[in-house]
Amino acid sequence: MVPRGWFLPVTPGTKFVSVGGAIANDIHGKNHHRSGTFGCHVTCFELLRSNGQRLTCSPDQNSELFRATIGGLGLTGIILWAEFRLKPIINPYIDMDHIRFSSLDEFFEISAASDQDFEYTMSWVDLFIGGQNLCRGIFMRGNHNQSQALASKPIKKRLPLALPFNLPTFALNTITVKAFNELYYHAQRRKRVHKTVPYDPFFYPLDSIHNWYRMYGKRGFLQYQFVIPFDHAREAMSEILGRIRHAGEGSFLTVLKKFGDIPSPGMLSFPRPGLTLALDFAYSGQKTLQFLNELDKIVIQTGGAIYPAKDARMSAQSFQTFYPQWKQFAQHIDPHFSSSFWRRVTTPQINPNRSTEAAALSRHSQSP
Ligand SMILES: Cc1cc2nc3c(=O)[nH]c(=O)nc-3n(C[C@H](O)[C@H](O)[C@H](O)COP(=O)(O)OP(=O)(O)OC[C@H]3O[C@@H](n4cnc5c(N)ncnc54)[C@H](O)[C@@H]3O)c2cc1C
């Protein structure tokens, strides 16, 4: 659609997602403060239920099922087709600024100054700086370029890099993450850099490295994304970042963003006004699971939530606190549909000493 002058209303940090997946997780992008979630732009879809019924869902037709399916984690039926609004663009380029910031307070300042004039904003963050500043990073903001002259300028295709094998587990540790952060932060010498770039590297930088997850080694990683309401943002961030440093956990890719106040249309949608942080932790078994349970407690205290799309371990208790509307949602689940996620977050744990993961895996293997 880009060569025809149209762009997605909301796009995540990877282009390898389907429309069904974008609806089922009610995904958000760098423009959440301006455009809300993907679901805000969906006007209609058809849902196939396990009894063979095909239901057209929209804000006016089967409206409760429409709200349950947006952010409904694939549990209400199969989306066969969907209709959603695109937005017009003049060319496929983005005018982009990279601005270095040296504290969380400076992040808030740049963010406040950018929300009005920039459609897209997000930040890469280095958590290891510590002290009063809490973090440092690079604030990225952008708008669609408006020049007709660029409409016919061809985009140079770059061949993607690929990680051909898993890196050894020891390759990613606090020291290597600190070294990477230092290099990345200082690679930009000036406070602010302005460039016009094709949309692809602006929105999807990780897609240019195929199999990038192999850098976490054979045991892989867990992504942890939370949102905390603005009222508690500074103190909760201070607590969470302190815990991460204390635990010696190095998040290689950390992304910080402000969610705006456009209501999400789905019953179980994750985005809500506040500060959202996405972290990647190399997986080291029980140690990582226990550590993330501790972070959950802080998120619960603030009235925030964890993003189910990125989750592989949250407990039933955490989920039901983050999403108290889950019982209302459950009425719309297709009677023949389930998932290991849903069983984990709705079945109280039999033995609290067993890991969430082990309990979920064993439940999964028992029920087809
Ligand atoms: C590098 C990277 C960056 C990301 N950045 C972001 C981001 O910025 N913002 C964000 O919100 N998310 C982000 N994500 C998460 C991603 O956008 C979501 O997980 C998305 O839902 C994946 O879509 P998919 O098509 O791959 O679906 P899958 O992963 O295959 O499935 C996701 C869910 O959608 C359901 N589903 C899929 N198709 C259908 C269908 N036809 N009918 C009903 N249910 C269906 C599945 O059952 C499942 O519950 C990122 C992921 C990666 C790997």
PDB file of N, CA and C in Angstrom, residues 23 50 65 86 97 101 109 134 188 199 212 218 249 255 268 281 287 310 320 322 329:
ATOM      1  N   ILE A  23      -4.902  -7.344  15.540  1.00  0.00           N
ATOM      2  CA  ILE A  23      -6.189  -7.135  16.234  1.00  0.00           C
ATOM      3  C   ILE A  23      -6.193  -7.917  17.545  1.00  0.00           C
ATOM      4  N   SER A  50     -16.271 -21.871  16.247  1.00  0.00           N
ATOM      5  CA  SER A  50     -16.026 -23.311  16.046  1.00  0.00           C
ATOM      6  C   SER A  50     -17.280 -24.068  15.621  1.00  0.00           C
ATOM      7  N   LEU A  65     -18.901  -8.723  21.042  1.00  0.00           N
ATOM      8  CA  LEU A  65     -17.919  -9.670  20.487  1.00  0.00           C
ATOM      9  C   LEU A  65     -16.792  -8.892  19.773  1.00  0.00           C
ATOM     10  N   LEU A  86      -6.759   3.340   6.636  1.00  0.00           N
ATOM     11  CA  LEU A  86      -5.347   3.668   6.380  1.00  0.00           C
ATOM     12  C   LEU A  86      -5.205   5.185   6.427  1.00  0.00           C
ATOM     13  N   ASP A  97      14.344  12.811  14.198  1.00  0.00           N
ATOM     14  CA  ASP A  97      15.342  13.389  15.109  1.00  0.00           C
ATOM     15  C   ASP A  97      15.776  12.325  16.096  1.00  0.00           C
ATOM     16  N   PHE A 101      19.333  12.049  25.799  1.00  0.00           N
ATOM     17  CA  PHE A 101      18.916  12.587  27.100  1.00  0.00           C
ATOM     18  C   PHE A 101      19.711  11.891  28.203  1.00  0.00           C
ATOM     19  N   GLU A 109      10.825  15.861  29.754  1.00  0.00           N
ATOM     20  CA  GLU A 109      10.819  17.203  29.145  1.00  0.00           C
ATOM     21  C   GLU A 109      10.765  17.117  27.624  1.00  0.00           C
ATOM     22  N   LEU A 134      18.560   8.098  37.010  1.00  0.00           N
ATOM     23  CA  LEU A 134      17.790   6.872  36.758  1.00  0.00           C
ATOM     24  C   LEU A 134      18.126   6.181  35.449  1.00  0.00           C
ATOM     25  N   GLN A 188      26.416   8.601  18.924  1.00  0.00           N
ATOM     26  CA  GLN A 188      25.868   9.885  18.485  1.00  0.00           C
ATOM     27  C   GLN A 188      26.601  10.979  19.247  1.00  0.00           C
ATOM     28  N   TYR A 199      10.986   4.627   5.624  1.00  0.00           N
ATOM     29  CA  TYR A 199      10.179   4.244   6.791  1.00  0.00           C
ATOM     30  C   TYR A 199      10.657   2.936   7.422  1.00  0.00           C
ATOM     31  N   TRP A 212      17.616 -12.340  15.117  1.00  0.00           N
ATOM     32  CA  TRP A 212      18.301 -11.530  16.133  1.00  0.00           C
ATOM     33  C   TRP A 212      18.189 -12.158  17.521  1.00  0.00           C
ATOM     34  N   LYS A 218      20.998 -20.275  23.496  1.00  0.00           N
ATOM     35  CA  LYS A 218      20.058 -21.372  23.354  1.00  0.00           C
ATOM     36  C   LYS A 218      18.858 -21.269  24.309  1.00  0.00           C
ATOM     37  N   GLU A 249      20.760  -7.950  36.274  1.00  0.00           N
ATOM     38  CA  GLU A 249      20.083  -8.359  35.032  1.00  0.00           C
ATOM     39  C   GLU A 249      20.353  -7.292  33.979  1.00  0.00           C
ATOM     40  N   VAL A 255      13.108  -0.268  25.694  1.00  0.00           N
ATOM     41  CA  VAL A 255      12.383   0.767  24.972  1.00  0.00           C
ATOM     42  C   VAL A 255      11.399   1.454  25.922  1.00  0.00           C
ATOM     43  N   LEU A 268      -9.782  -6.423  26.764  1.00  0.00           N
ATOM     44  CA  LEU A 268      -8.539  -6.800  27.449  1.00  0.00           C
ATOM     45  C   LEU A 268      -7.328  -6.026  26.934  1.00  0.00           C
ATOM     46  N   PHE A 281      15.092  -9.868  28.976  1.00  0.00           N
ATOM     47  CA  PHE A 281      16.002 -10.496  29.932  1.00  0.00           C
ATOM     48  C   PHE A 281      16.397 -11.880  29.436  1.00  0.00           C
ATOM     49  N   LYS A 287      15.627 -18.225  38.544  1.00  0.00           N
ATOM     50  CA  LYS A 287      16.138 -16.915  38.972  1.00  0.00           C
ATOM     51  C   LYS A 287      15.380 -15.792  38.221  1.00  0.00           C
ATOM     52  N   LYS A 310       3.543 -10.171  25.212  1.00  0.00           N
ATOM     53  CA  LYS A 310       4.970 -10.452  25.414  1.00  0.00           C
ATOM     54  C   LYS A 310       5.189 -11.428  26.558  1.00  0.00           C
ATOM     55  N   GLN A 320      -5.137 -11.347  36.870  1.00  0.00           N
ATOM     56  CA  GLN A 320      -6.504 -10.975  37.269  1.00  0.00           C
ATOM     57  C   GLN A 320      -6.528  -9.619  37.973  1.00  0.00           C
ATOM     58  N   PHE A 322      -4.345  -7.157  37.021  1.00  0.00           N
ATOM     59  CA  PHE A 322      -4.129  -6.192  35.925  1.00  0.00           C
ATOM     60  C   PHE A 322      -5.386  -6.042  35.057  1.00  0.00           C
ATOM     61  N   PHE A 329     -14.894 -10.764  29.815  1.00  0.00           N
ATOM     62  CA  PHE A 329     -14.304 -11.202  28.554  1.00  0.00           C
ATOM     63  C   PHE A 329     -14.539 -12.699  28.339  1.00  0.00           C
TER      64      PHE A 329
END
